[in-house]
Structures are given as C-alpha cells and as structure tokens.
Short mmCIF file of C-alpha atoms in Angstrom, two decimals:
data_model
loop_
_atom_site.label_atom_id
_atom_site.label_comp_id
_atom_site.label_asym_id
_atom_site.label_seq_id
_atom_site.Cartn_x
_atom_site.Cartn_y
_atom_site.Cartn_z
CA UNK E 1 -86.71 -43.52 4.81
CA UNK E 2 -83.46 -45.41 5.57
CA UNK E 3 -83.22 -45.26 8.88
CA UNK E 4 -87.13 -47.20 9.02
CA UNK E 5 -86.12 -49.71 6.81
CA UNK E 6 -88.03 -48.41 3.31
CA UNK E 7 -85.59 -47.92 1.71
CA UNK E 8 -81.90 -49.59 1.38
CA UNK E 9 -78.32 -48.34 0.81
CA UNK E 10 -77.44 -51.27 -1.27
CA UNK E 11 -74.14 -51.94 -2.18
CA UNK E 12 -72.80 -52.73 -5.42
CA UNK E 13 -69.55 -52.73 -5.89
CA UNK E 14 -66.21 -53.34 -3.86
CA UNK E 15 -65.68 -51.17 -0.60
CA UNK E 16 -61.66 -50.03 -0.49
CA UNK E 17 -60.60 -50.09 3.35
CA UNK E 18 -60.67 -46.68 3.17
CA UNK E 19 -63.65 -45.91 2.74
CA UNK E 20 -65.20 -48.32 4.95
CA UNK E 21 -67.83 -47.34 7.90
CA UNK E 22 -67.61 -44.07 5.87
CA UNK E 23 -70.50 -41.38 5.22
CA UNK E 24 -72.30 -40.45 2.05
CA UNK E 25 -73.97 -37.83 0.80
CA UNK E 26 -77.73 -38.29 -0.36
CA UNK E 27 -78.73 -35.84 -3.17
CA UNK E 28 -82.68 -34.61 -4.52
CA UNK E 29 -83.13 -32.84 -7.44
CA UNK E 30 -86.74 -31.32 -8.15
CA UNK E 31 -87.73 -31.28 -11.56
CA UNK E 32 -90.63 -30.25 -13.65
CA UNK E 33 -91.70 -32.39 -16.21
CA UNK E 34 -91.91 -30.91 -19.62
CA UNK E 35 -94.76 -31.85 -22.50
CA UNK E 36 -93.94 -33.56 -25.94
CA UNK E 37 -92.49 -30.52 -27.59
CA UNK E 38 -90.21 -29.67 -24.77
CA UNK E 39 -91.76 -26.62 -24.22
CA UNK E 40 -95.00 -26.72 -21.80
CA UNK E 41 -94.74 -28.13 -18.51
CA UNK E 42 -97.09 -30.87 -17.69
CA UNK E 43 -97.99 -29.52 -13.89
CA UNK E 44 -96.37 -32.71 -12.70
CA UNK E 45 -92.94 -32.26 -10.06
CA UNK E 46 -90.62 -35.18 -10.53
CA UNK E 47 -88.04 -35.87 -7.48
CA UNK E 48 -84.31 -37.05 -8.62
CA UNK E 49 -82.63 -39.16 -6.04
CA UNK E 50 -78.64 -40.03 -5.57
CA UNK E 51 -76.10 -41.05 -3.30
CA UNK E 52 -72.14 -40.39 -3.65
CA UNK E 53 -69.64 -42.59 -4.63
CA UNK E 54 -70.22 -45.49 -7.21
CA UNK E 55 -70.64 -48.81 -4.75
CA UNK E 56 -73.54 -48.12 -3.32
CA UNK E 57 -77.22 -46.94 -4.87
CA UNK E 58 -80.52 -46.28 -3.37
CA UNK E 59 -83.07 -49.93 -3.11
CA UNK E 60 -86.60 -49.42 -2.24
CA UNK E 61 -88.46 -52.49 -0.01
CA UNK E 62 -91.77 -51.64 -1.91
CA UNK E 63 -92.64 -49.68 -5.05
CA UNK E 64 -91.73 -45.81 -5.40
CA UNK E 65 -95.39 -45.21 -5.98
CA UNK E 66 -96.10 -46.32 -2.43
CA UNK E 67 -93.03 -44.43 -1.02
CA UNK E 68 -93.75 -41.13 -2.67
CA UNK E 69 -96.64 -38.94 -3.19
CA UNK E 70 -95.16 -37.50 -6.00
CA UNK E 71 -93.17 -38.98 -8.92
CA UNK E 72 -89.70 -40.24 -8.10
CA UNK E 73 -87.04 -41.62 -9.53
CA UNK E 74 -83.71 -43.46 -7.81
CA UNK E 75 -80.97 -42.22 -9.95
CA UNK E 76 -77.86 -44.77 -10.77
CA UNK E 77 -74.56 -43.26 -10.80
CA UNK E 78 -72.77 -42.14 -14.68
CA UNK E 79 -70.38 -45.57 -14.74
CA UNK E 80 -70.41 -48.19 -12.87
CA UNK E 81 -68.20 -49.79 -9.90
CA UNK E 82 -67.41 -52.89 -12.31
CA UNK E 83 -66.46 -50.62 -15.23
CA UNK E 84 -64.12 -48.43 -12.84
CA UNK E 85 -62.45 -51.66 -11.48
CA UNK E 86 -61.61 -52.86 -14.96
CA UNK E 87 -60.16 -49.58 -15.78
CA UNK E 88 -57.80 -49.51 -12.30
CA UNK E 89 -56.87 -53.20 -12.87
CA UNK E 90 -53.91 -52.65 -15.17
CA UNK E 91 -51.84 -50.53 -13.00
CA UNK E 92 -53.42 -51.68 -9.79
CA UNK E 93 -50.70 -54.04 -8.96
CA UNK E 94 -47.77 -52.36 -10.05
CA UNK E 95 -49.03 -49.17 -7.78
CA UNK E 96 -49.16 -50.61 -4.55
CA UNK E 97 -46.06 -52.30 -5.03
CA UNK E 98 -44.26 -48.77 -5.39
CA UNK E 99 -46.83 -47.85 -2.35
CA UNK E 100 -44.66 -50.63 -0.71
CA UNK E 101 -41.43 -50.22 -1.49
CA UNK E 102 -41.51 -46.71 -0.97
CA UNK E 103 -43.48 -46.50 2.57
CA UNK E 104 -40.23 -48.60 3.37
CA UNK E 105 -37.72 -46.41 1.81
CA UNK E 106 -39.43 -43.84 3.92
CA UNK E 107 -38.33 -45.61 7.24
CA UNK E 108 -34.52 -45.06 5.87
CA UNK E 109 -34.20 -41.74 4.37
CA UNK E 110 -37.52 -40.27 2.61
CA UNK E 111 -34.86 -37.74 0.67
CA UNK E 112 -33.12 -40.36 -1.35
CA UNK E 113 -32.82 -40.32 -5.23
CA UNK E 114 -34.19 -43.89 -5.49
CA UNK E 115 -37.56 -43.15 -4.03
CA UNK E 116 -38.23 -39.67 -5.59
CA UNK E 117 -37.82 -41.85 -8.14
CA UNK E 118 -40.28 -44.39 -7.28
CA UNK E 119 -42.75 -41.71 -6.42
CA UNK E 120 -42.30 -40.21 -10.15
CA UNK E 121 -43.08 -43.49 -11.10
CA UNK E 122 -46.12 -44.27 -9.54
CA UNK E 123 -47.62 -40.75 -10.00
CA UNK E 124 -47.39 -41.51 -14.08
CA UNK E 125 -48.90 -45.09 -13.53
CA UNK E 126 -51.72 -42.85 -11.05
CA UNK E 127 -52.23 -40.78 -13.88
CA UNK E 128 -52.70 -43.12 -16.21
CA UNK E 129 -55.15 -45.10 -14.93
CA UNK E 130 -57.00 -41.35 -13.64
CA UNK E 131 -57.56 -40.89 -17.32
CA UNK E 132 -58.25 -43.96 -17.85
CA UNK E 133 -61.39 -44.13 -15.37
CA UNK E 134 -62.74 -40.51 -16.95
CA UNK E 135 -62.22 -41.70 -20.36
CA UNK E 136 -65.66 -43.75 -19.54
CA UNK E 137 -67.49 -40.00 -17.65
CA UNK E 138 -70.39 -38.50 -19.97
CA UNK E 139 -72.61 -36.16 -18.85
CA UNK E 140 -75.47 -34.41 -20.70
CA UNK E 141 -75.61 -30.99 -20.58
CA UNK E 142 -78.13 -28.04 -20.65
CA UNK E 143 -78.94 -27.79 -24.07
CA UNK E 144 -79.12 -31.96 -23.89
CA UNK E 145 -75.67 -32.68 -25.42
CA UNK E 146 -73.42 -34.53 -24.45
CA UNK E 147 -69.96 -33.58 -23.14
CA UNK E 148 -67.20 -36.11 -21.48
CA UNK E 149 -65.09 -36.00 -18.92
CA UNK E 150 -62.32 -35.96 -21.17
CA UNK E 151 -63.51 -32.93 -22.63
CA UNK E 152 -63.72 -31.14 -19.60
CA UNK E 153 -60.03 -31.64 -18.54
CA UNK E 154 -58.82 -30.23 -22.02
CA UNK E 155 -60.78 -27.22 -21.03
CA UNK E 156 -58.72 -27.18 -17.71
CA UNK E 157 -55.57 -27.19 -20.20
CA UNK E 158 -55.19 -31.37 -19.58
CA UNK E 159 -55.14 -30.20 -15.35
CA UNK E 160 -56.62 -34.06 -13.90
CA UNK E 161 -59.22 -33.61 -11.59
CA UNK E 162 -59.10 -35.44 -7.99
CA UNK E 163 -60.70 -39.03 -7.41
CA UNK E 164 -64.29 -39.62 -7.49
CA UNK E 165 -65.53 -36.87 -10.13
CA UNK E 166 -68.43 -37.60 -11.74
CA UNK E 167 -69.30 -39.85 -8.94
CA UNK E 168 -70.79 -36.84 -6.62
CA UNK E 169 -74.93 -36.32 -6.36
CA UNK E 170 -74.65 -33.20 -8.82
CA UNK E 171 -73.67 -34.48 -12.22
CA UNK E 172 -75.80 -37.68 -11.63
CA UNK E 173 -79.14 -35.70 -10.93
CA UNK E 174 -78.09 -32.78 -13.13
CA UNK E 175 -77.48 -34.94 -16.18
CA UNK E 176 -79.98 -37.39 -15.96
CA UNK E 177 -82.09 -34.46 -15.79
CA UNK E 178 -81.30 -32.76 -18.54
CA UNK E 179 -81.18 -36.26 -20.75
CA UNK E 180 -84.71 -36.79 -19.39
CA UNK E 181 -86.22 -32.93 -20.47
CA UNK E 182 -86.86 -32.07 -17.34
CA UNK E 183 -86.46 -28.88 -15.47
CA UNK E 184 -84.12 -28.45 -12.82
CA UNK E 185 -86.01 -26.97 -9.86
CA UNK E 186 -84.21 -26.67 -6.35
CA UNK E 187 -81.42 -29.37 -5.33
CA UNK E 188 -80.22 -30.20 -2.08
CA UNK E 189 -77.91 -32.30 -0.64
CA UNK E 190 -77.61 -34.12 2.54
CA UNK E 191 -74.55 -36.07 4.53
CA UNK E 192 -75.19 -39.35 6.00
CA UNK E 193 -72.87 -41.43 7.77
CA UNK E 194 -71.29 -40.57 11.37
CA UNK E 195 -70.34 -37.06 12.44
CA UNK E 196 -66.64 -35.90 10.72
CA UNK E 197 -64.62 -33.11 11.48
CA UNK E 198 -66.38 -31.45 8.46
CA UNK E 199 -69.41 -33.04 8.07
CA UNK E 200 -72.20 -34.12 10.43
CA UNK E 201 -75.02 -36.52 9.60
CA UNK E 202 -78.50 -34.83 8.72
CA UNK E 203 -76.38 -31.19 7.27
CA UNK E 204 -77.26 -29.97 4.05
CA UNK E 205 -73.81 -29.34 1.82
CA UNK E 206 -73.35 -27.38 -1.36
CA UNK E 207 -71.88 -28.92 -3.62
CA UNK E 208 -68.19 -29.54 -3.54
CA UNK E 209 -65.29 -26.95 -5.44
CA UNK E 210 -62.20 -29.46 -6.22
CA UNK E 211 -65.02 -32.50 -8.15
CA UNK E 212 -68.34 -30.67 -8.79
CA UNK E 213 -66.49 -27.19 -9.22
CA UNK E 214 -64.69 -28.87 -11.99
CA UNK E 215 -67.64 -29.95 -13.66
CA UNK E 216 -70.53 -28.19 -13.31
CA UNK E 217 -69.85 -25.40 -15.05
CA UNK E 218 -69.90 -27.14 -18.59
CA UNK E 219 -72.93 -29.21 -17.62
CA UNK E 220 -75.16 -26.36 -16.64
CA UNK E 221 -73.17 -24.05 -19.26
CA UNK E 222 -73.31 -20.89 -16.67
CA UNK E 223 -70.63 -20.94 -13.71
CA UNK E 224 -73.16 -20.19 -10.67
CA UNK E 225 -71.47 -17.47 -9.01
CA UNK E 226 -74.76 -16.63 -6.32
CA UNK E 227 -78.36 -17.32 -6.72
CA UNK E 228 -81.69 -16.63 -4.81
CA UNK E 229 -85.46 -15.69 -6.34
CA UNK E 230 -84.24 -12.80 -7.52
CA UNK E 231 -80.73 -13.13 -8.83
CA UNK E 232 -77.89 -15.16 -10.98
CA UNK E 233 -74.96 -13.87 -10.33
CA UNK E 234 -72.79 -15.90 -13.20
CA UNK E 235 -68.86 -15.86 -14.25
CA UNK E 236 -69.18 -15.28 -17.77
CA UNK E 237 -66.36 -16.71 -19.97
CA UNK E 238 -64.33 -14.84 -22.40
CA UNK E 239 -65.82 -16.01 -25.43
CA UNK E 240 -69.35 -15.89 -24.82
CA UNK E 241 -71.68 -13.45 -25.65
CA UNK E 242 -73.80 -11.80 -22.65
CA UNK E 243 -77.24 -11.10 -24.69
CA UNK E 244 -77.53 -12.62 -28.21
CA UNK E 245 -76.57 -10.84 -31.56
CA UNK E 246 -77.54 -10.96 -35.11
CA UNK E 247 -78.06 -14.45 -36.19
CA UNK E 248 -78.02 -18.11 -35.99
CA UNK E 249 -74.96 -18.35 -35.04
CA UNK E 250 -75.03 -15.65 -31.98
CA UNK E 251 -77.91 -16.72 -30.53
CA UNK E 252 -75.41 -18.66 -28.20
CA UNK E 253 -74.86 -16.68 -24.86
CA UNK E 254 -75.50 -16.12 -21.28
CA UNK E 255 -78.84 -14.91 -21.40
CA UNK E 256 -80.06 -18.12 -23.35
CA UNK E 257 -78.37 -20.81 -21.41
CA UNK E 258 -79.80 -18.81 -18.40
CA UNK E 259 -83.18 -19.45 -19.74
CA UNK E 260 -82.95 -22.81 -20.51
CA UNK E 261 -81.97 -23.39 -16.22
CA UNK E 262 -84.71 -20.83 -15.43
CA UNK E 263 -87.32 -20.13 -18.32
CA UNK E 264 -89.20 -18.29 -16.08
CA UNK E 265 -86.76 -15.24 -16.16
CA UNK E 266 -87.60 -12.31 -18.01
CA UNK E 267 -87.10 -12.40 -21.54
CA UNK E 268 -83.86 -10.18 -21.06
CA UNK E 269 -82.56 -11.01 -17.82
CA UNK E 270 -79.20 -8.81 -18.06
CA UNK E 271 -78.97 -6.05 -16.36
CA UNK E 272 -75.54 -5.12 -17.52
CA UNK E 273 -72.97 -6.53 -20.00
CA UNK E 274 -70.14 -7.86 -20.67
CA UNK E 275 -67.93 -7.15 -24.00
CA UNK E 276 -67.87 -11.40 -25.30
CA UNK E 277 -63.93 -11.12 -24.61
CA UNK E 278 -63.73 -10.42 -21.31
CA UNK E 279 -64.85 -12.43 -18.34
CA UNK E 280 -65.66 -12.64 -14.80
CA UNK E 281 -69.57 -11.63 -13.04
CA UNK E 282 -72.12 -10.84 -14.49
CA UNK E 283 -75.99 -10.27 -12.70
CA UNK E 284 -79.27 -12.13 -14.43
CA UNK E 285 -82.47 -10.89 -12.94
CA UNK E 286 -84.75 -13.61 -12.64
CA UNK E 287 -88.28 -11.22 -12.35
CA UNK E 288 -89.12 -8.02 -13.77
CA UNK E 289 -89.49 -6.05 -10.18
CA UNK E 290 -85.53 -6.89 -9.98
CA UNK E 291 -84.39 -6.04 -13.42
CA UNK E 292 -86.19 -2.91 -13.10
CA UNK E 293 -84.38 -1.99 -9.70
CA UNK E 294 -80.85 -3.13 -10.56
CA UNK E 295 -81.75 -0.83 -13.80
CA UNK E 296 -81.85 2.00 -11.70
CA UNK E 297 -79.26 1.33 -9.14
CA UNK E 298 -76.55 0.65 -12.38
CA UNK E 299 -77.89 4.07 -13.44
CA UNK E 300 -77.53 5.94 -10.55
CA UNK E 301 -74.02 5.10 -10.47
CA UNK E 302 -74.63 2.89 -7.03
CA UNK E 303 -73.07 -0.36 -8.47
CA UNK E 304 -69.08 -0.64 -8.04
CA UNK E 305 -67.16 -2.77 -10.11
CA UNK E 306 -63.67 -3.64 -9.65
CA UNK E 307 -61.56 -5.76 -13.10
CA UNK E 308 -58.44 -7.17 -13.20
CA UNK E 309 -56.01 -6.71 -16.35
CA UNK E 310 -52.50 -7.00 -17.70
CA UNK E 311 -51.32 -5.26 -20.18
CA UNK E 312 -49.26 -5.02 -23.00
CA UNK E 313 -45.90 -4.53 -21.62
CA UNK E 314 -44.41 -2.50 -18.44
CA UNK E 315 -46.20 0.65 -17.38
CA UNK E 316 -44.07 3.32 -15.54
CA UNK E 317 -44.48 6.80 -13.84
CA UNK E 318 -46.75 6.91 -11.33
CA UNK E 319 -48.41 3.88 -9.29
CA UNK E 320 -52.03 4.97 -10.25
CA UNK E 321 -54.81 7.55 -11.16
CA UNK E 322 -57.61 7.83 -13.95
CA UNK E 323 -58.10 8.77 -17.34
CA UNK E 324 -61.20 10.74 -18.61
CA UNK E 325 -61.16 9.85 -22.26
CA UNK E 326 -64.48 11.27 -24.80
CA UNK E 327 -65.25 7.99 -27.86
CA UNK E 328 -67.48 7.27 -29.76
CA UNK E 329 -68.64 4.08 -32.82
CA UNK E 330 -66.41 4.63 -35.57
CA UNK E 331 -69.60 4.41 -38.02
CA UNK E 332 -67.09 2.96 -40.94
CA UNK E 333 -65.52 -0.12 -38.41
CA UNK E 334 -67.66 -1.26 -36.51
CA UNK E 335 -67.74 -2.39 -33.00
CA UNK E 336 -64.75 0.13 -33.22
CA UNK E 337 -64.54 3.32 -30.74
CA UNK E 338 -62.80 5.99 -31.69
CA UNK E 339 -61.60 9.14 -30.04
CA UNK E 340 -63.81 12.61 -30.29
CA UNK E 341 -62.99 15.50 -28.17
CA UNK E 342 -65.86 17.01 -29.82
CA UNK E 343 -68.83 14.06 -30.15
CA UNK E 344 -67.45 11.36 -28.27
CA UNK E 345 -69.16 10.51 -24.87
CA UNK E 346 -66.79 10.43 -21.49
CA UNK E 347 -65.77 7.57 -20.59
CA UNK E 348 -63.75 7.83 -16.80
CA UNK E 349 -61.95 5.47 -15.09
CA UNK E 350 -59.75 5.41 -12.13
CA UNK E 351 -56.58 2.40 -12.48
CA UNK E 352 -54.61 1.25 -9.63
CA UNK E 353 -51.29 -0.46 -10.81
CA UNK E 354 -50.70 -4.23 -9.41
CA UNK E 355 -47.04 -5.20 -10.50
CA UNK E 356 -44.85 -6.46 -13.53
CA UNK E 357 -45.27 -9.97 -14.40
CA UNK E 358 -43.95 -12.09 -16.56
CA UNK E 359 -46.13 -14.14 -18.95
CA UNK E 360 -45.59 -16.76 -21.46
CA UNK E 361 -47.64 -17.72 -25.47
CA UNK E 362 -49.20 -20.98 -25.00
CA UNK E 363 -49.13 -20.95 -28.75
CA UNK E 364 -45.08 -19.37 -29.15
CA UNK E 365 -43.55 -19.97 -25.85
CA UNK E 366 -42.12 -16.61 -26.07
CA UNK E 367 -42.31 -14.71 -22.78
CA UNK E 368 -42.87 -11.35 -21.93
CA UNK E 369 -43.23 -8.89 -19.36
CA UNK E 370 -46.48 -7.15 -18.43
CA UNK E 371 -48.51 -4.83 -16.21
CA UNK E 372 -51.30 -6.44 -14.02
CA UNK E 373 -54.04 -3.39 -13.14
CA UNK E 374 -57.03 -3.11 -11.32
CA UNK E 375 -59.71 -0.99 -13.31
CA UNK E 376 -62.61 0.95 -11.40
CA UNK E 377 -64.51 2.26 -14.20
CA UNK E 378 -66.80 5.14 -13.08
CA UNK E 379 -68.92 5.61 -16.13
CA UNK E 380 -70.59 2.41 -18.52
CA UNK E 381 -69.16 3.10 -22.34
CA UNK E 382 -68.54 0.67 -24.47
CA UNK E 383 -65.21 -1.06 -24.28
CA UNK E 384 -64.02 2.01 -21.98
CA UNK E 385 -61.06 0.20 -20.01
CA UNK E 386 -60.08 -1.51 -23.25
CA UNK E 387 -59.66 1.83 -24.61
CA UNK E 388 -58.66 3.86 -21.76
CA UNK E 389 -55.39 1.07 -21.52
CA UNK E 390 -54.80 1.28 -25.15
CA UNK E 391 -55.61 5.21 -25.65
CA UNK E 392 -52.10 7.08 -26.46
CA UNK E 393 -50.73 8.83 -23.30
CA UNK E 394 -50.61 12.36 -25.35
CA UNK E 395 -54.36 11.82 -25.09
CA UNK E 396 -54.93 10.96 -21.53
CA UNK E 397 -54.13 6.98 -21.95
CA UNK E 398 -52.05 4.28 -20.34
CA UNK E 399 -50.34 3.23 -23.87
CA UNK E 400 -50.58 -0.19 -23.58
CA UNK E 401 -52.74 -2.16 -25.36
CA UNK E 402 -54.47 -5.08 -23.07
CA UNK E 403 -52.99 -8.51 -24.22
CA UNK E 404 -55.06 -10.48 -26.45
CA UNK E 405 -56.97 -7.29 -27.17
CA UNK E 406 -57.66 -7.98 -31.00
CA UNK E 407 -59.58 -4.46 -31.59
CA UNK E 408 -56.87 -2.19 -30.17
CA UNK E 409 -53.66 -4.17 -29.88
CA UNK E 410 -52.40 -7.60 -31.09
CA UNK E 411 -53.92 -11.50 -30.03
CA UNK E 412 -51.91 -14.13 -30.76
CA UNK E 413 -54.00 -17.16 -32.58
CA UNK E 414 -55.33 -18.88 -29.24
CA UNK E 415 -54.82 -16.36 -27.30
CA UNK E 416 -57.63 -14.63 -24.96
CA UNK E 417 -58.28 -11.18 -23.62
CA UNK E 418 -56.27 -10.58 -20.18
CA UNK E 419 -59.82 -8.30 -18.73
CA UNK E 420 -62.04 -9.71 -16.08
CA UNK E 421 -64.64 -9.00 -13.78
CA UNK E 422 -63.59 -9.61 -10.41
CA UNK E 423 -65.61 -8.11 -8.29
CA UNK E 424 -68.66 -6.17 -7.73
CA UNK E 425 -70.58 -4.15 -4.95
CA UNK E 426 -74.54 -3.65 -4.98
CA UNK E 427 -77.75 -3.43 -2.46
CA UNK E 428 -79.83 -5.99 -3.08
CA UNK E 429 -83.21 -4.93 -4.42
CA UNK E 430 -85.04 -6.49 -2.74
CA UNK E 431 -83.50 -7.01 1.23
CA UNK E 432 -81.33 -3.79 0.36
CA UNK E 433 -78.77 -5.85 1.86
CA UNK E 434 -75.08 -4.43 0.54
CA UNK E 435 -73.73 -7.74 -1.49
CA UNK E 436 -69.94 -8.13 -2.66
CA UNK E 437 -69.45 -10.60 -4.95
CA UNK E 438 -65.71 -11.54 -5.75
CA UNK E 439 -64.63 -13.85 -8.47
CA UNK E 440 -60.82 -14.48 -9.15
CA UNK E 441 -59.19 -14.69 -12.33
CA UNK E 442 -57.42 -17.61 -13.74
CA UNK E 443 -54.68 -15.46 -15.72
#
C-alpha cells in the first residue's frame, strides 16, 4: 500500500543525519474486540499498525474503511518527537561541544587523561538526557494498569536501556491494545527500506532483544521464551506464584497472567510448577490435549531439567554426585518439609559443582564466598533441590542451604532465592521434535 501510494510514511519530526535514508520496521497486531463487560468477544477482528521510531507515522490517502476490509487503526508513537526534542535540548549543545573536543584529542592522543575526563563528562550528560526522555514514557500493561519506563529501569537495577527504547512497534501496539480492551492474537514486524547487513526489505523479524526484550516482559506480565499453537514457555520471575493460591492476594500468578494473554488456554494450563521463590523455565499448555500429553511425559520421567543455584558457603569434597533423601510435609509447620526415613518420599537429585565465587549482598554490602552448582532432579518432590542443598551431610545432603532460602537457610531483607530453572529438554507433544530450551540466570 505504501508503494501504491495508498498509505504514506509521513515525516512528523526532525530526522537526524545518522538516520536519514535508513529503513524502519512496520508492525501489525491482530486483535479481537471484547464486549462491554470486557469478557465476551464481539466477534470482530481489529488490526493495529505502527512504525518504529517517533519521527514517522502512517497516514492513509483515503479513509481506512476504504483501504481495509476489517477495522484497522494506525497507532501513534507513545511520546511525540516534539516532546523528546524538548527533553534533549538542555544538554544537546554541550554534548556536541564535548564530542568535537574529544574527536580533536583523539587525533593527538586518544589515551590522554584530558580526553578520558571529557568522555566521562559527556557520558554523564548523555545519561541525564536519556533519563529525562525515558521519564516521558508510560505503557499500559496486560492487566490494564500503567507502568512507567522509569519503573522498568528500576527493576533492572538502574541499568539504562539503549536510546529509542519504547519506540519499537511491539510496545506501541501492545500498549494500545491493552489500553483499549483489545485481546492480542498475533503480531508480525516487517522491515521496510533498503537492505542492510542485518535486515532485508520485506522480511519479518522478531522484536529486538536490546530494547523490546528490556520492556516487553513488564508490559505482557511474562517473559515468553517460546510459543506455538500448543505451548507457551515462560521465564517465571522469582516471587511470582506458578498457580493461584488461596485468597484474593494469591491470585496473581503465571497461570492468571497467561490466561489474560491467551483466554482460550485451559483453566489450569501449567504442566508443572516452580516454587514461588524460584525463577526460570515454566511450560504452559494452550489446549487440553497438550496438557494431558505433557503431564504423561513428566510422569514418565522423559523430561530433563537443569537448575543453577548458589550455595551459602564453600562446598568441599568431590566435584559431583547425587542425593537420595526421604522427606514429607511438616504438618505443624507448613510448607516446610522434614526428613523422615520411614514415611518420607524419596527425592533423587544429581549435582555438579561449577565453581566457587564471591557474592556481594545488595543491602549490607557484605561479601561472602558461595558455590555455584548445577542440579538435575530425577524426581519432582516439593522443595527437593532446596532440601538436597540444606540437608546435613550426615543425612546425605550437601550441608549448605541455597543463598536466600527463607525456609531452610537465611534470607537477607530484599534478597532473592538463588535458584533458577535454566534448561529443559522434552519431546514436543504434537510434532515429536526434541525441544531444548535454555534460559540463562541473572545471578
């Protein structure tokens, strides 16, 4: 339609010399409209369109009703180019001055103290400008609530994302859909422009890792590692329940969030669980047939998992081994599990020592030595890995609790459980293909 002149890429802001002539991404998000009560579909599809960046926008030569057979909407930028330019104006001249000075010194001695000082000064000004721009951005989440880019930055421990974060197609489209009660169904992004080393005109690409990967998990409520018509595999954050608990305050969980994104999923889509404090790979079924097949695969021991953990201290002795420990629920101190050689269920775990490293406590600043270890559970008992680590050596455990374990060890204020489901291998229930999913830990 752009080539035919039915749709125009209208310039709506100043284009930098660096960006002049470069291509952009055009995204489309197919949605369903919901009814007035937000529950029932109206049966009408809505297609949202957006372009990347904030200095171009889609504009139709005629009404959209004449161009498209179904309801279509051109989604604007979240923040206008005028507001961004105003936010950058304060430091812009000084940053360019410093850049000119740095370039001159580079020709003389690029290792000079003066040049390094100027680079430090420019970096501080650039970061200040970025923060000012990022403070303008606000998105609508999967649950209809607002979240600012600043809040997302805080969740990333203050690490700033690249320039242009928030201007990609995916966050624009999803934020608009959630703001207007639309149910996202499918999305595609296509590169439009002259070919580059990394992109070809007319080719579809997934949302970028450096910008979209930074903010989409907060907009969607989940970080999706893999998805097809049968399965969704997510990276569950520590502190979020896998399935709902008892009481209103325990309804927010992976299952609840998934069903907001995929309403057709079974009422209980999780095919296995992770402890609330544990992060990492969690598989969810999108239909009952897949749910049954995956349950059978787990029950047959055909699913292989690997976890990464940090043990609170130095693990001495052999570099690898396995534990076989009988545990049961402590009915007087739920959800604790206790060692019971007579009535306990056996939990079998293979382990491998990765190495010893130093860990700094984020609240106290205390530095201590910890052992990084790889766990491969052969059974699926409650708190199995936490118990394999913390159980005394004389009973067959490793004798060192996992760092941040509030049940079987010690947890500093604000500290997380250092246990992450990092890998899973299984057979796809429909295709039969071997699936190997990896999700690196953030510790």
